[in-house]
N, CA, C and O atoms as a DFTB+ gen file, in Angstrom:
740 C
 N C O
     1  1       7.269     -38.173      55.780
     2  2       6.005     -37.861      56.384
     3  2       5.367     -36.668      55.676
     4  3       4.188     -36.521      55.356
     5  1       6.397     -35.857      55.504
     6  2       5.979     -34.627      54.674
     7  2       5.229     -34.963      53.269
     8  3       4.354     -34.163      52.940
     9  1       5.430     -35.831      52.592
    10  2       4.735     -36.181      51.514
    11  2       3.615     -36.587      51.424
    12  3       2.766     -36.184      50.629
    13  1       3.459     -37.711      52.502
    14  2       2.240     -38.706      52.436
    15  2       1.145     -37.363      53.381
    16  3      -0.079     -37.232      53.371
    17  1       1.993     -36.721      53.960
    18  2       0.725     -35.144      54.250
    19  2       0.383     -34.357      52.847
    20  3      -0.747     -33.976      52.542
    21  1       1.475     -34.198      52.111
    22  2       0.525     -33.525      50.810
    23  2       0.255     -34.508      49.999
    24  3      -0.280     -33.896      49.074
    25  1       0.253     -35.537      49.722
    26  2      -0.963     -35.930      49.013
    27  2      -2.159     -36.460      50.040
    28  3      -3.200     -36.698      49.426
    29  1      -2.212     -36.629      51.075
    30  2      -3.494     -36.744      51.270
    31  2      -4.102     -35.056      51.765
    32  3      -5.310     -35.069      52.003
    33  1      -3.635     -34.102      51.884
    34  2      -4.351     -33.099      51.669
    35  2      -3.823     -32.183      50.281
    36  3      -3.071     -31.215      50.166
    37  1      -4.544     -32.932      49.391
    38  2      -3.992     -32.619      47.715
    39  2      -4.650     -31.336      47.715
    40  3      -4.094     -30.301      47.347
    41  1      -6.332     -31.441      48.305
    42  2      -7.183     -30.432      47.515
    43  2      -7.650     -29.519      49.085
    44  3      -8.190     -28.417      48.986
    45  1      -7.459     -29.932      50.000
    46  2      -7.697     -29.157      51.454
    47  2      -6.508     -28.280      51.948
    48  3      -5.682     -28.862      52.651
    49  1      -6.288     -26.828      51.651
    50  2      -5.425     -26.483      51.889
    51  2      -5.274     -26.043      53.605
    52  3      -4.195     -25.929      54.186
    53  1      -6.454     -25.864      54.144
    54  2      -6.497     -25.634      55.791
    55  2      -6.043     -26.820      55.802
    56  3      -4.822     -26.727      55.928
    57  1      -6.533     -28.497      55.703
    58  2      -5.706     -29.151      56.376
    59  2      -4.178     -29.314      56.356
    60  3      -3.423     -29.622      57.278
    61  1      -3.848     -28.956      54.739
    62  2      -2.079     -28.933      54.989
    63  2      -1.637     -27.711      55.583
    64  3      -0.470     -27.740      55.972
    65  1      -2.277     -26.622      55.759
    66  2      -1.950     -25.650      56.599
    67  2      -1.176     -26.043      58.180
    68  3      -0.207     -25.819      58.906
    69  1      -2.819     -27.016      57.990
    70  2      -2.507     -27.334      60.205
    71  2      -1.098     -28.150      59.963
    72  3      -0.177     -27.839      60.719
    73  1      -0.828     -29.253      58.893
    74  2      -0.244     -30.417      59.004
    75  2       1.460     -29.571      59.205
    76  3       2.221     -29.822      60.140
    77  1       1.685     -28.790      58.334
    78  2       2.824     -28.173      57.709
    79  2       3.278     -27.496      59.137
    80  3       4.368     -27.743      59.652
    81  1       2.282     -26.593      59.721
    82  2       2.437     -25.945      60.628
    83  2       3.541     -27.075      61.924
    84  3       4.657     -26.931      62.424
    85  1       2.093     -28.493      62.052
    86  2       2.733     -29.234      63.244
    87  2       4.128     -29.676      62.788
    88  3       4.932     -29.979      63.670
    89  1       4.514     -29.747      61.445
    90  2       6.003     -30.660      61.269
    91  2       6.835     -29.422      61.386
    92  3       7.967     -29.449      61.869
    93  1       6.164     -28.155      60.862
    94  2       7.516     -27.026      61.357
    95  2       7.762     -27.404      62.992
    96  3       8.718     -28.062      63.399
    97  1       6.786     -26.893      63.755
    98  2       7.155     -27.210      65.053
    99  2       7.671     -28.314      65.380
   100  3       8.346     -28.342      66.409
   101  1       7.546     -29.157      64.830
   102  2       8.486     -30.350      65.699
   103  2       9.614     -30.533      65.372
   104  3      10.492     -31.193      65.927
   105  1       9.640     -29.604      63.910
   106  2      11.718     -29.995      64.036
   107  2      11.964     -28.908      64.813
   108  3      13.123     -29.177      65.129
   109  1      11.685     -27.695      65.450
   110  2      11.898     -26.951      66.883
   111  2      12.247     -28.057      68.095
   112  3      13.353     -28.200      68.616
   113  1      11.230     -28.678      68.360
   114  2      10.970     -29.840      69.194
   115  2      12.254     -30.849      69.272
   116  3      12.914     -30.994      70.301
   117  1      12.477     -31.424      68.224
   118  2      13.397     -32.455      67.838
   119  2      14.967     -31.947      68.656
   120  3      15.836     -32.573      69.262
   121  1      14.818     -30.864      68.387
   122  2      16.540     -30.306      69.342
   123  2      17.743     -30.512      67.900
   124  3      18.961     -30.653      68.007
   125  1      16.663     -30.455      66.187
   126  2      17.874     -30.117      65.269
   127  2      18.809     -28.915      65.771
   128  3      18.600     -28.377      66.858
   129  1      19.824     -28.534      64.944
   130  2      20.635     -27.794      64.722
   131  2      20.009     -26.471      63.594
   132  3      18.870     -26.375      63.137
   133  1      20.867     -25.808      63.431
   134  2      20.563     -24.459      62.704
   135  2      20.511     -24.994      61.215
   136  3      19.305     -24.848      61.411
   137  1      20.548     -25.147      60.800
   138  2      21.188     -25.807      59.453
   139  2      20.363     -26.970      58.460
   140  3      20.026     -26.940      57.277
   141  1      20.200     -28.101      59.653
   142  2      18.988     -29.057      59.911
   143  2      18.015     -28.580      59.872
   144  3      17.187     -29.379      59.433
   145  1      17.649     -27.755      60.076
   146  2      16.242     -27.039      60.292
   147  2      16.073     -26.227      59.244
   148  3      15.103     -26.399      58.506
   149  1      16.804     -25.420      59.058
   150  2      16.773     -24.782      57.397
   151  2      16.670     -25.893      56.490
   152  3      15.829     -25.555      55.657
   153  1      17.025     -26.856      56.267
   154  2      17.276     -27.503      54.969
   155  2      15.908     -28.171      54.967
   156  3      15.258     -28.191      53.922
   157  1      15.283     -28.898      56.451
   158  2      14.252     -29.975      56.324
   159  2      12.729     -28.554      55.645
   160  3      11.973     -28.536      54.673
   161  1      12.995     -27.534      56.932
   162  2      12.161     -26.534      56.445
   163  2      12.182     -26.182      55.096
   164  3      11.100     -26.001      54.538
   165  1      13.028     -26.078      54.590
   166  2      13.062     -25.747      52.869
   167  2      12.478     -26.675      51.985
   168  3      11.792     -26.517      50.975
   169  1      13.002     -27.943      52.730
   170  2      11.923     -28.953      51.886
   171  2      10.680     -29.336      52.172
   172  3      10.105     -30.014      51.320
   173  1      10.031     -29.027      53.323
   174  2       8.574     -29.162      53.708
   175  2       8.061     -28.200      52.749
   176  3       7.157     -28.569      51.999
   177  1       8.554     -26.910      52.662
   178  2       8.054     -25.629      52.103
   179  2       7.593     -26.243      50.713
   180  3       6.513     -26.686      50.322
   181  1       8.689     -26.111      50.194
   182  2       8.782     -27.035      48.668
   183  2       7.671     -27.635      48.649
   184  3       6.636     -27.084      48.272
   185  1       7.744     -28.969      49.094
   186  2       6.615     -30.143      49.459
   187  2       5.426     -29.738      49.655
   188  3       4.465     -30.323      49.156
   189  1       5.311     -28.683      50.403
   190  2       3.478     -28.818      50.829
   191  2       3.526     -27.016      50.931
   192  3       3.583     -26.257      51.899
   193  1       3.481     -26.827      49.724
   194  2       2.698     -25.294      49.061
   195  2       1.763     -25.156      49.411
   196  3       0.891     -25.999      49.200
   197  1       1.498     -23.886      50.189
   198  2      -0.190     -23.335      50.741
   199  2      -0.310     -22.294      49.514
   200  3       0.634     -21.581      49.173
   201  1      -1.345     -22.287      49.001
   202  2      -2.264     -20.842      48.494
   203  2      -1.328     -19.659      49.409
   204  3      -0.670     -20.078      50.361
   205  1      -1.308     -18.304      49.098
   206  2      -0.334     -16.917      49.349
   207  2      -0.776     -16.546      50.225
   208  3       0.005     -15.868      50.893
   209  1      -2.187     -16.698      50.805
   210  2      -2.860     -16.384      51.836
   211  2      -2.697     -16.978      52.970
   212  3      -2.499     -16.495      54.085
   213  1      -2.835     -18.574      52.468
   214  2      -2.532     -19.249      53.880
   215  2      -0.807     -19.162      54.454
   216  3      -0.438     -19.313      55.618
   217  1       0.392     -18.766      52.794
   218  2       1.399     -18.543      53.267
   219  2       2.102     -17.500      54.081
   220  3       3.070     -17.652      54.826
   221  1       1.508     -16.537      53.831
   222  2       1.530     -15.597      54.794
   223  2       0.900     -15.883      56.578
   224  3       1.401     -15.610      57.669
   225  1      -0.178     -16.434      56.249
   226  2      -0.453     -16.972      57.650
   227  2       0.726     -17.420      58.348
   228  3       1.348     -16.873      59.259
   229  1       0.922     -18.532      57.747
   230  2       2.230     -19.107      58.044
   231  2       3.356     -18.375      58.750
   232  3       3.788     -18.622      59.876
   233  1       3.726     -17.521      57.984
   234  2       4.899     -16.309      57.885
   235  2       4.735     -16.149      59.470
   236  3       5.492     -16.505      60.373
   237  1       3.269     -15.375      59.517
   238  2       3.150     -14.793      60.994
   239  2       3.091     -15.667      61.611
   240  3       4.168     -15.926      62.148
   241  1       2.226     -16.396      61.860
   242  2       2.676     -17.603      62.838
   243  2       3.737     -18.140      63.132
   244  3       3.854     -18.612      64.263
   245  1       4.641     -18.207      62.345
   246  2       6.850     -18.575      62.368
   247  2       7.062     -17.447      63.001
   248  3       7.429     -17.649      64.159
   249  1       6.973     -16.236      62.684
   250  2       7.562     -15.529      62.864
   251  2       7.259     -15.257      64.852
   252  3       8.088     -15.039      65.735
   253  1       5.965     -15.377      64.919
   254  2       5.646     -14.878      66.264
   255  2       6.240     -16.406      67.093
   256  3       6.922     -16.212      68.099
   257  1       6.016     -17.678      66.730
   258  2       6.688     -18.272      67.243
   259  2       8.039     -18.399      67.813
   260  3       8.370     -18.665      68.969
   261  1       8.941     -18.092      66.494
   262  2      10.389     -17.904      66.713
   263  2      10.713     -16.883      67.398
   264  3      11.873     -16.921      67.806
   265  1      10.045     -15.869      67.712
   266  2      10.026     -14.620      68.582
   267  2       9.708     -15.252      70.099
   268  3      10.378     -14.738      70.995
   269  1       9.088     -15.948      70.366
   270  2       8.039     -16.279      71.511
   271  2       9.293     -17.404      72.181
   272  3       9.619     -17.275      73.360
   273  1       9.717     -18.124      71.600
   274  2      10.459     -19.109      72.060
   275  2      12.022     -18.877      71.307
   276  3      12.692     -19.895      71.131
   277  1      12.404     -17.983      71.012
   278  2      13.981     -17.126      71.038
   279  2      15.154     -18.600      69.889
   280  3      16.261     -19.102      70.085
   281  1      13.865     -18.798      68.531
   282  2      14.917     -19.574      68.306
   283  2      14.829     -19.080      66.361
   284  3      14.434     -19.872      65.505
   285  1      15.141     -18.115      66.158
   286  2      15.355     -17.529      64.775
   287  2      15.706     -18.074      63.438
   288  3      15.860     -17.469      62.376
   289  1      15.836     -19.811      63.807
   290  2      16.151     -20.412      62.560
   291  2      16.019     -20.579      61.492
   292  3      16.913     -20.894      60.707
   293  1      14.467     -20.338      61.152
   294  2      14.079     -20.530      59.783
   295  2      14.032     -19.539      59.594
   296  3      13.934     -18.617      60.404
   297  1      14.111     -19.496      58.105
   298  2      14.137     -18.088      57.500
   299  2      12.917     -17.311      57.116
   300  3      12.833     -16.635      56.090
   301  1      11.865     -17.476      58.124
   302  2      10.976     -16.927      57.312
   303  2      10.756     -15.406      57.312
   304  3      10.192     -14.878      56.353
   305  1      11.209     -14.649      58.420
   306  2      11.674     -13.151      58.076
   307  2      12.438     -12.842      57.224
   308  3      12.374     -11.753      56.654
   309  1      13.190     -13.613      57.002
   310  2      14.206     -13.426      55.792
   311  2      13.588     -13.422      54.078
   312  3      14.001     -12.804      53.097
   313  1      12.346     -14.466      54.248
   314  2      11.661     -14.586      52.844
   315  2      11.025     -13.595      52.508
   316  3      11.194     -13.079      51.403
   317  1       9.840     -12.961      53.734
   318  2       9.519     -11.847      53.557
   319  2      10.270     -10.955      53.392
   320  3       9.803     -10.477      52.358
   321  1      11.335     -10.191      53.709
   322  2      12.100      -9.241      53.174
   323  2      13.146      -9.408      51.829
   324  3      13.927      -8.636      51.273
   325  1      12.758     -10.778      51.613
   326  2      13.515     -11.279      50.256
   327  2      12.371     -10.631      49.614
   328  3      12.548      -9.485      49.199
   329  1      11.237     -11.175      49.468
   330  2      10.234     -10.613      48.877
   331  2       9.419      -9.150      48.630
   332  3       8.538      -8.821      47.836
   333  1      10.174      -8.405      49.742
   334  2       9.667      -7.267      49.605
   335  2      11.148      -6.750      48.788
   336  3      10.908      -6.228      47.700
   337  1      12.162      -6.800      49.041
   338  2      13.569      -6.656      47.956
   339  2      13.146      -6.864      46.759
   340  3      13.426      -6.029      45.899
   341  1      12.213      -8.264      46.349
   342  2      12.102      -8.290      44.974
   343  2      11.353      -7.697      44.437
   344  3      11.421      -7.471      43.229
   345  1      10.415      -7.278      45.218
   346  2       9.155      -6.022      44.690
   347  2      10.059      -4.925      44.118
   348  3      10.175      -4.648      42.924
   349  1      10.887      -4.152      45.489
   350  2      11.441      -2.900      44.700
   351  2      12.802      -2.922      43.559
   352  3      13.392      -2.013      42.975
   353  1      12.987      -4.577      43.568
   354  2      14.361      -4.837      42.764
   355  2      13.464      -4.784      41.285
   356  3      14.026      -4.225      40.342
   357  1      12.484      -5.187      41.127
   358  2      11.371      -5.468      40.186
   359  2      11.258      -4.304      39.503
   360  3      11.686      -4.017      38.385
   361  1      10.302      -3.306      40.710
   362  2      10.319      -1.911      39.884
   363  2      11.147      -1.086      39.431
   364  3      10.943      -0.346      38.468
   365  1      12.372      -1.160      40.236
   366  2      13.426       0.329      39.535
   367  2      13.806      -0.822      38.436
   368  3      14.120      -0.211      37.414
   369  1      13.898      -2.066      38.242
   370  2      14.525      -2.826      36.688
   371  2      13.149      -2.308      35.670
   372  3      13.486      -1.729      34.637
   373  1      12.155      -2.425      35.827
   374  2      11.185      -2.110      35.147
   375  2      11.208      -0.367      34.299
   376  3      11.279      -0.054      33.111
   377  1      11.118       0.419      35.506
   378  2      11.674       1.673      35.080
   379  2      12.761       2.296      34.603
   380  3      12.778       3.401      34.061
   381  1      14.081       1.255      34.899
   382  2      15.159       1.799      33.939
   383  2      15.310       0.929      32.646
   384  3      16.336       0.843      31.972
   385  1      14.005       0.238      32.389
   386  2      14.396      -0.228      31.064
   387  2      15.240      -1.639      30.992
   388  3      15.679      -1.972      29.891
   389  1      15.400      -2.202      31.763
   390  2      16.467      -3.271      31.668
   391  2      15.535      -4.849      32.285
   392  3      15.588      -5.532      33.308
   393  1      14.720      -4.884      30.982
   394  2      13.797      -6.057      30.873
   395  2      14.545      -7.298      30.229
   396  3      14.093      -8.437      30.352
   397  1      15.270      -7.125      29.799
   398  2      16.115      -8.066      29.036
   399  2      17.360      -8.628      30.201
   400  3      17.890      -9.739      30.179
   401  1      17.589      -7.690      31.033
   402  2      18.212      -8.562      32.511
   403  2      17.076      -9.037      33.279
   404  3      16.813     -10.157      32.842
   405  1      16.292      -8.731      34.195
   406  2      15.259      -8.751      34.665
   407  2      14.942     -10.057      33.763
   408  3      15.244     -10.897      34.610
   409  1      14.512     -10.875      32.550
   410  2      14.089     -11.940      31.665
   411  2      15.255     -12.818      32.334
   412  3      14.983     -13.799      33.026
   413  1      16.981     -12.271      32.004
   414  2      17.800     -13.532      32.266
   415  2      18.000     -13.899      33.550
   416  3      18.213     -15.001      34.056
   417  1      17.832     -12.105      34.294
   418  2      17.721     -13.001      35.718
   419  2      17.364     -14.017      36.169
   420  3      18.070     -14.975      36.482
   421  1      15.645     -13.854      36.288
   422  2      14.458     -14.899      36.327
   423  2      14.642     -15.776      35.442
   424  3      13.450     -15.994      35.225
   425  1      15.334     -16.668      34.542
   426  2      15.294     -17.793      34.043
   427  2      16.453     -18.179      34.608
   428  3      16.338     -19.347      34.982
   429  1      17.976     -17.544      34.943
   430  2      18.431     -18.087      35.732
   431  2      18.085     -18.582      37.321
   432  3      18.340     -19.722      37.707
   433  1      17.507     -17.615      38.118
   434  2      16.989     -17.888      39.268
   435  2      16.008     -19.282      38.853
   436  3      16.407     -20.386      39.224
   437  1      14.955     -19.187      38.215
   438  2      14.294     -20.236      37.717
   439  2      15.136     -21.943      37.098
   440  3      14.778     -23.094      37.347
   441  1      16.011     -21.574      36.470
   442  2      16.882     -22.752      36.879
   443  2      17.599     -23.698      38.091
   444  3      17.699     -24.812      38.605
   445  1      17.955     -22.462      38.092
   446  2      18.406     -23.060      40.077
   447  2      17.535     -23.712      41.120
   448  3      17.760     -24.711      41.804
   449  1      16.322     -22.786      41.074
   450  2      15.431     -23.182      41.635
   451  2      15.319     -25.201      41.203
   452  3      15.491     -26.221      41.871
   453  1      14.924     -24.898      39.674
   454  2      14.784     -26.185      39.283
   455  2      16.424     -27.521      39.582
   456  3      16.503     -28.750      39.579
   457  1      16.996     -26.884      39.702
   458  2      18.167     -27.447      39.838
   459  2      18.366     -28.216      41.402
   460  3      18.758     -29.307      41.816
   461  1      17.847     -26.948      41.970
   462  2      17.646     -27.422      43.437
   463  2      16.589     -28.353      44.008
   464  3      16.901     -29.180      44.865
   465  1      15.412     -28.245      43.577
   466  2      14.221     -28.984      43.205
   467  2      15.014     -30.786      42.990
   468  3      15.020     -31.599      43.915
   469  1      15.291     -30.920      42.339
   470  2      15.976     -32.152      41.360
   471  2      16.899     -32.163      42.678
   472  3      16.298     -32.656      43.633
   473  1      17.838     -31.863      42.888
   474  2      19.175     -32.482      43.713
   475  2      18.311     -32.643      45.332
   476  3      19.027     -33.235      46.139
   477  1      17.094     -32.272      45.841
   478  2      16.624     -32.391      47.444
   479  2      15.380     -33.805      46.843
   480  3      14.850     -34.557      47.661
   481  1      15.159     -33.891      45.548
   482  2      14.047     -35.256      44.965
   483  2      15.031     -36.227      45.395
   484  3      14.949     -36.888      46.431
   485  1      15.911     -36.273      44.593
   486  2      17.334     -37.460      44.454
   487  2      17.628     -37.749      45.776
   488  3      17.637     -38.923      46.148
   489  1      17.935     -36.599      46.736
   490  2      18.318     -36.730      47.946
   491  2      17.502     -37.611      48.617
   492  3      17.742     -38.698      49.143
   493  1      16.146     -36.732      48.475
   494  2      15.132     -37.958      49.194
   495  2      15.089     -39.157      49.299
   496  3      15.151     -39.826      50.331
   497  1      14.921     -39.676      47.656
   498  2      14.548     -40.677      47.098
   499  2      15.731     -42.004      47.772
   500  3      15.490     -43.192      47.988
   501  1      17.058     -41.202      47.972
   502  2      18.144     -41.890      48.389
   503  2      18.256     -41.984      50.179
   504  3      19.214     -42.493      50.762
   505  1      17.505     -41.603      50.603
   506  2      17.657     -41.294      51.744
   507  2      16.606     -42.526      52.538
   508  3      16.832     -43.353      53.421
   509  1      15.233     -42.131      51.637
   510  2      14.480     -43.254      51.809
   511  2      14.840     -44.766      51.691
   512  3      14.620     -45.679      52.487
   513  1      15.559     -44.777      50.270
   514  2      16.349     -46.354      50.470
   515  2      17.385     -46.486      51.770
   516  3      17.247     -47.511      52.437
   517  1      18.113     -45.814      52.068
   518  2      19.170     -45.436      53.089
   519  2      18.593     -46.168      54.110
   520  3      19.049     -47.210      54.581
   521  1      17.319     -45.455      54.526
   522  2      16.799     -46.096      55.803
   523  2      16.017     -46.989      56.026
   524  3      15.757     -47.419      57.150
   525  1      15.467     -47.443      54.812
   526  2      14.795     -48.819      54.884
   527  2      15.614     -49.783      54.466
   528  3      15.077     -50.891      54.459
   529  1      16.937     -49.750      54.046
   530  2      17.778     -50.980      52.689
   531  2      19.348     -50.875      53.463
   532  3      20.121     -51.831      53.407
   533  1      19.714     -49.549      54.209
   534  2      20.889     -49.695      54.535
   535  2      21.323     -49.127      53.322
   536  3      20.603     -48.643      52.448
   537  1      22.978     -49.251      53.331
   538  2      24.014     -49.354      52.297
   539  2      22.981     -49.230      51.081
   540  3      22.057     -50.031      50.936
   541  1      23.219     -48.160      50.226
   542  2      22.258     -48.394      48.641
   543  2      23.440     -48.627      47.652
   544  3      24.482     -47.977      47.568
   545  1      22.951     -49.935      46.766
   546  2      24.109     -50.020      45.704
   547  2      24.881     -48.982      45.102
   548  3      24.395     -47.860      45.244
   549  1      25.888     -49.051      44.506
   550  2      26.931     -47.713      43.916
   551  2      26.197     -47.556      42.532
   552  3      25.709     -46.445      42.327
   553  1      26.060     -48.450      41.615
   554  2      24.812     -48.443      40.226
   555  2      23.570     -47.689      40.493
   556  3      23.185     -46.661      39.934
   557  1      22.959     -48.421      41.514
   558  2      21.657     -47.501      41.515
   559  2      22.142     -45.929      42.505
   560  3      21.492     -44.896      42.341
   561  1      22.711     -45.957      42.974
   562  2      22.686     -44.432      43.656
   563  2      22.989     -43.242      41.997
   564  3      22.684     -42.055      42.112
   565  1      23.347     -43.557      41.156
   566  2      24.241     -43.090      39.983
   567  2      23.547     -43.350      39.255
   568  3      23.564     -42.352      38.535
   569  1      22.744     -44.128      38.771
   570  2      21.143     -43.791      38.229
   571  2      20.466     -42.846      38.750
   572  3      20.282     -41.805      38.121
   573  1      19.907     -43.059      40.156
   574  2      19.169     -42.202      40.669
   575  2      19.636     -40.612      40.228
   576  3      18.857     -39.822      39.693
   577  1      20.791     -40.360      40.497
   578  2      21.887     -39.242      40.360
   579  2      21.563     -38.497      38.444
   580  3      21.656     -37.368      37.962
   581  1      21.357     -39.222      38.147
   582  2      21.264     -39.178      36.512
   583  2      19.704     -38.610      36.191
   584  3      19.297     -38.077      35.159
   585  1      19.156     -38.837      37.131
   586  2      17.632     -38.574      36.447
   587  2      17.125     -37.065      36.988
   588  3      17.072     -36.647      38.145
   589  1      16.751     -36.362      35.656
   590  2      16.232     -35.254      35.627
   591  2      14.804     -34.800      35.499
   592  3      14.536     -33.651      35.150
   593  1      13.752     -35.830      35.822
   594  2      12.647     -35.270      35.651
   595  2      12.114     -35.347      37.232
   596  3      12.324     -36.238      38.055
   597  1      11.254     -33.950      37.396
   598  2      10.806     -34.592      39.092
   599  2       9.744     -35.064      38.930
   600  3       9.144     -35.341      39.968
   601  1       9.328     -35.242      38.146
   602  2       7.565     -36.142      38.440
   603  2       7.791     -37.799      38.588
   604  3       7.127     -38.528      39.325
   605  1       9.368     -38.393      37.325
   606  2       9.821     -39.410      37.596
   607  2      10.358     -39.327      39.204
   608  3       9.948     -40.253      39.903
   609  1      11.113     -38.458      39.785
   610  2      11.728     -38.774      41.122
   611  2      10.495     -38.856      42.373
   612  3      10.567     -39.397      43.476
   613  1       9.538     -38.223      41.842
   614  2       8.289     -38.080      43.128
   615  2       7.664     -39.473      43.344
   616  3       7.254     -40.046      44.353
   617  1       7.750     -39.892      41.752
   618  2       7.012     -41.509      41.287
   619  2       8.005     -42.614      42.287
   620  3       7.650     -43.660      42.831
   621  1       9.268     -41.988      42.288
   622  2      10.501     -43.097      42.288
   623  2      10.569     -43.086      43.894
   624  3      10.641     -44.169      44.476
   625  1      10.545     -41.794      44.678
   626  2       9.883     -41.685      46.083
   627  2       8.660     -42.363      46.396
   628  3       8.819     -43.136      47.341
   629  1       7.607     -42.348      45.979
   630  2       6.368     -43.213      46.713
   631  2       7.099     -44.464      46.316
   632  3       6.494     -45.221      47.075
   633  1       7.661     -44.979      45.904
   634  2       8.244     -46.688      45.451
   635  2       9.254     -46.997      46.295
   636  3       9.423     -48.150      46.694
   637  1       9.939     -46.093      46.607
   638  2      11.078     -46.327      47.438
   639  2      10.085     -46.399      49.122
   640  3      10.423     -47.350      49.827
   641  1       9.341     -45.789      49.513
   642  2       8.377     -45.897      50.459
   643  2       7.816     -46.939      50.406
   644  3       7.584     -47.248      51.575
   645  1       7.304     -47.978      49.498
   646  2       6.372     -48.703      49.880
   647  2       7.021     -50.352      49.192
   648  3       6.467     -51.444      49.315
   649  1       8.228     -50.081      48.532
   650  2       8.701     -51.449      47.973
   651  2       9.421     -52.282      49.080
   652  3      10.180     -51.734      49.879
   653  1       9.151     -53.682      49.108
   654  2      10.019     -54.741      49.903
   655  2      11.248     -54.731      49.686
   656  3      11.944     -55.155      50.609
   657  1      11.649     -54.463      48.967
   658  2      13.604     -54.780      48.378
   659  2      14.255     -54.141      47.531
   660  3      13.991     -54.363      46.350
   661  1      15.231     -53.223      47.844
   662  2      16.061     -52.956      47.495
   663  2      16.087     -53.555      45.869
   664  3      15.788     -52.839      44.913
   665  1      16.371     -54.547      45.780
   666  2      16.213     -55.351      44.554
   667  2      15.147     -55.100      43.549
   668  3      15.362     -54.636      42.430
   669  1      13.998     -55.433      44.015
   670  2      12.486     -55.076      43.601
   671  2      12.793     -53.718      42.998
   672  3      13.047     -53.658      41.795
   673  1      12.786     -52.372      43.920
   674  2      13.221     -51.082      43.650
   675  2      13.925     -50.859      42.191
   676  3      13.429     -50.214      41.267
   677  1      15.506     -51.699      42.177
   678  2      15.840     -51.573      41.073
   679  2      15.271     -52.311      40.085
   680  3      15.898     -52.395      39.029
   681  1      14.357     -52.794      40.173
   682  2      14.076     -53.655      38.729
   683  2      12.739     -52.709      38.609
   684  3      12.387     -52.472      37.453
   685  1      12.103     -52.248      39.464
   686  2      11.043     -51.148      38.956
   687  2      11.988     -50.078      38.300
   688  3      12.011     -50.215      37.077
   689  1      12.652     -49.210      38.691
   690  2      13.370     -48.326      38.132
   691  2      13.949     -48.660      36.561
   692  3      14.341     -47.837      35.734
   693  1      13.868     -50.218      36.424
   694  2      15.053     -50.510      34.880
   695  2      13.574     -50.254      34.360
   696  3      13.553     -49.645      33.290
   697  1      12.185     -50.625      34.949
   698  2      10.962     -50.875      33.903
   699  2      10.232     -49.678      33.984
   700  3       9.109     -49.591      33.488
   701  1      10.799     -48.716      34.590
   702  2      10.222     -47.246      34.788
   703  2      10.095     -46.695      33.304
   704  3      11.165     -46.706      32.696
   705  1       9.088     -46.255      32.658
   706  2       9.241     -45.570      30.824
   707  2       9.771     -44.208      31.424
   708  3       9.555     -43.701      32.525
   709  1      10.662     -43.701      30.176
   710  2      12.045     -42.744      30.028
   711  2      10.832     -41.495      30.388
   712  3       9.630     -41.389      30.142
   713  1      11.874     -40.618      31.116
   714  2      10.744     -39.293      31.278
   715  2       9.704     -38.835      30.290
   716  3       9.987     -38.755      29.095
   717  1       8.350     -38.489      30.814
   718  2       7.748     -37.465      30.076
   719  2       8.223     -36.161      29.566
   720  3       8.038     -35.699      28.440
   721  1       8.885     -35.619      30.592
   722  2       9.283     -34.114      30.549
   723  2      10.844     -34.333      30.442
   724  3      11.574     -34.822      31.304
   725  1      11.121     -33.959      29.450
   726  2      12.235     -33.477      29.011
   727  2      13.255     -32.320      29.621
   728  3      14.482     -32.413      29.586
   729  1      12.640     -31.400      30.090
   730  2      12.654     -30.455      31.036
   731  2      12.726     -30.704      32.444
   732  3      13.034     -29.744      33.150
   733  1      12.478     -31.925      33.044
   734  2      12.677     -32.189      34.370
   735  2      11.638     -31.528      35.496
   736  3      11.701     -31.724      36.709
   737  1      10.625     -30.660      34.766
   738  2       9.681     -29.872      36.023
   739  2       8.727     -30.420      35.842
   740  3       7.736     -30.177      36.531
């Protein structure tokens, strides 16, 4: 659901504002677990990026929520003070000279990120067959597993959403052309 909300609010960021907002609240609603709720939240986040302005909105609005109704799950106090950590982790690396950690940091963090990115696509993409197909073949789960680009896995998600068969699925996937991006972002 989270998807078919950001692309149809590709270029309206108030409307994915409101949209993002109602699916946070309803996994509150739903009666997930601690855990469940972090992970789906992490991937809505991912999924449907507001502009810094409207994310902060956000922030406060979680935050006064989870205050209001005593349920602290998501992390979004936690991001903000991640973020204010990285401000002052930023400056004293800046001032003692140690730009060349500060570089490997951030390309490691930046990997992971991407790493993580790629393993919650796959997840999806498998999850979606899961619940429309049942049982997903052992071949194609291990394809899926293999592929490193996310613009191919986002492509391979709207298909897995809207294809009749399991079957069909894999024979789009054999006629899918080999990634653009080499790089996987």
């Amino acid at each position: 659901m989270a998807h078919l909300h950001t692309q149809v609010t590709r270029h309206k960021p108030d409307e994915r504002y409101a949209l993002k907002w109602n699916l946070i609240r309803r996994l509150y609603r739903q009666g997930y677990n601690r855990t469940e709720i972090q992970s789906l939240f992490k991937f809505i986040d991912w999924l449907m990026a507001l502009p810094p302005e409207l994310e902060r909105q956000l922030e406060e609005e979680l935050a006064s929520y989870e205050e209001e109704h005593k349920m602290p799950y998501i992390t979004s106090i936690e991001r903000i003070g991640m973020e204010r950590g990285l401000q002052k982790g930023l400056q004293k690396g800046l001032q003692k000279g140690l730009q060349k950690g500060l570089q490997q940091g951030l390309q490691q963090g930046l990997e992971l990120v991407k790493k993580e990115r790629l393993r919650i696509a796959r997840k999806s993409v498998m999850r979606v067959l899961e619940i429309r197909f049942g049982e997903v073949p052992q071949p194609l789960t291990l394809s899926i597993a293999e592929i490193d680009d996310l613009d191919k896995l986002e492509m391979l998600h709207e298909k897995a959403v809207t294809v009749e068969t399991v079957e069909k699925f894999k024979s789009f996937l054999a006629d899918a052309p080999p990634s653009n991006n080499p790089n996987g972002e």
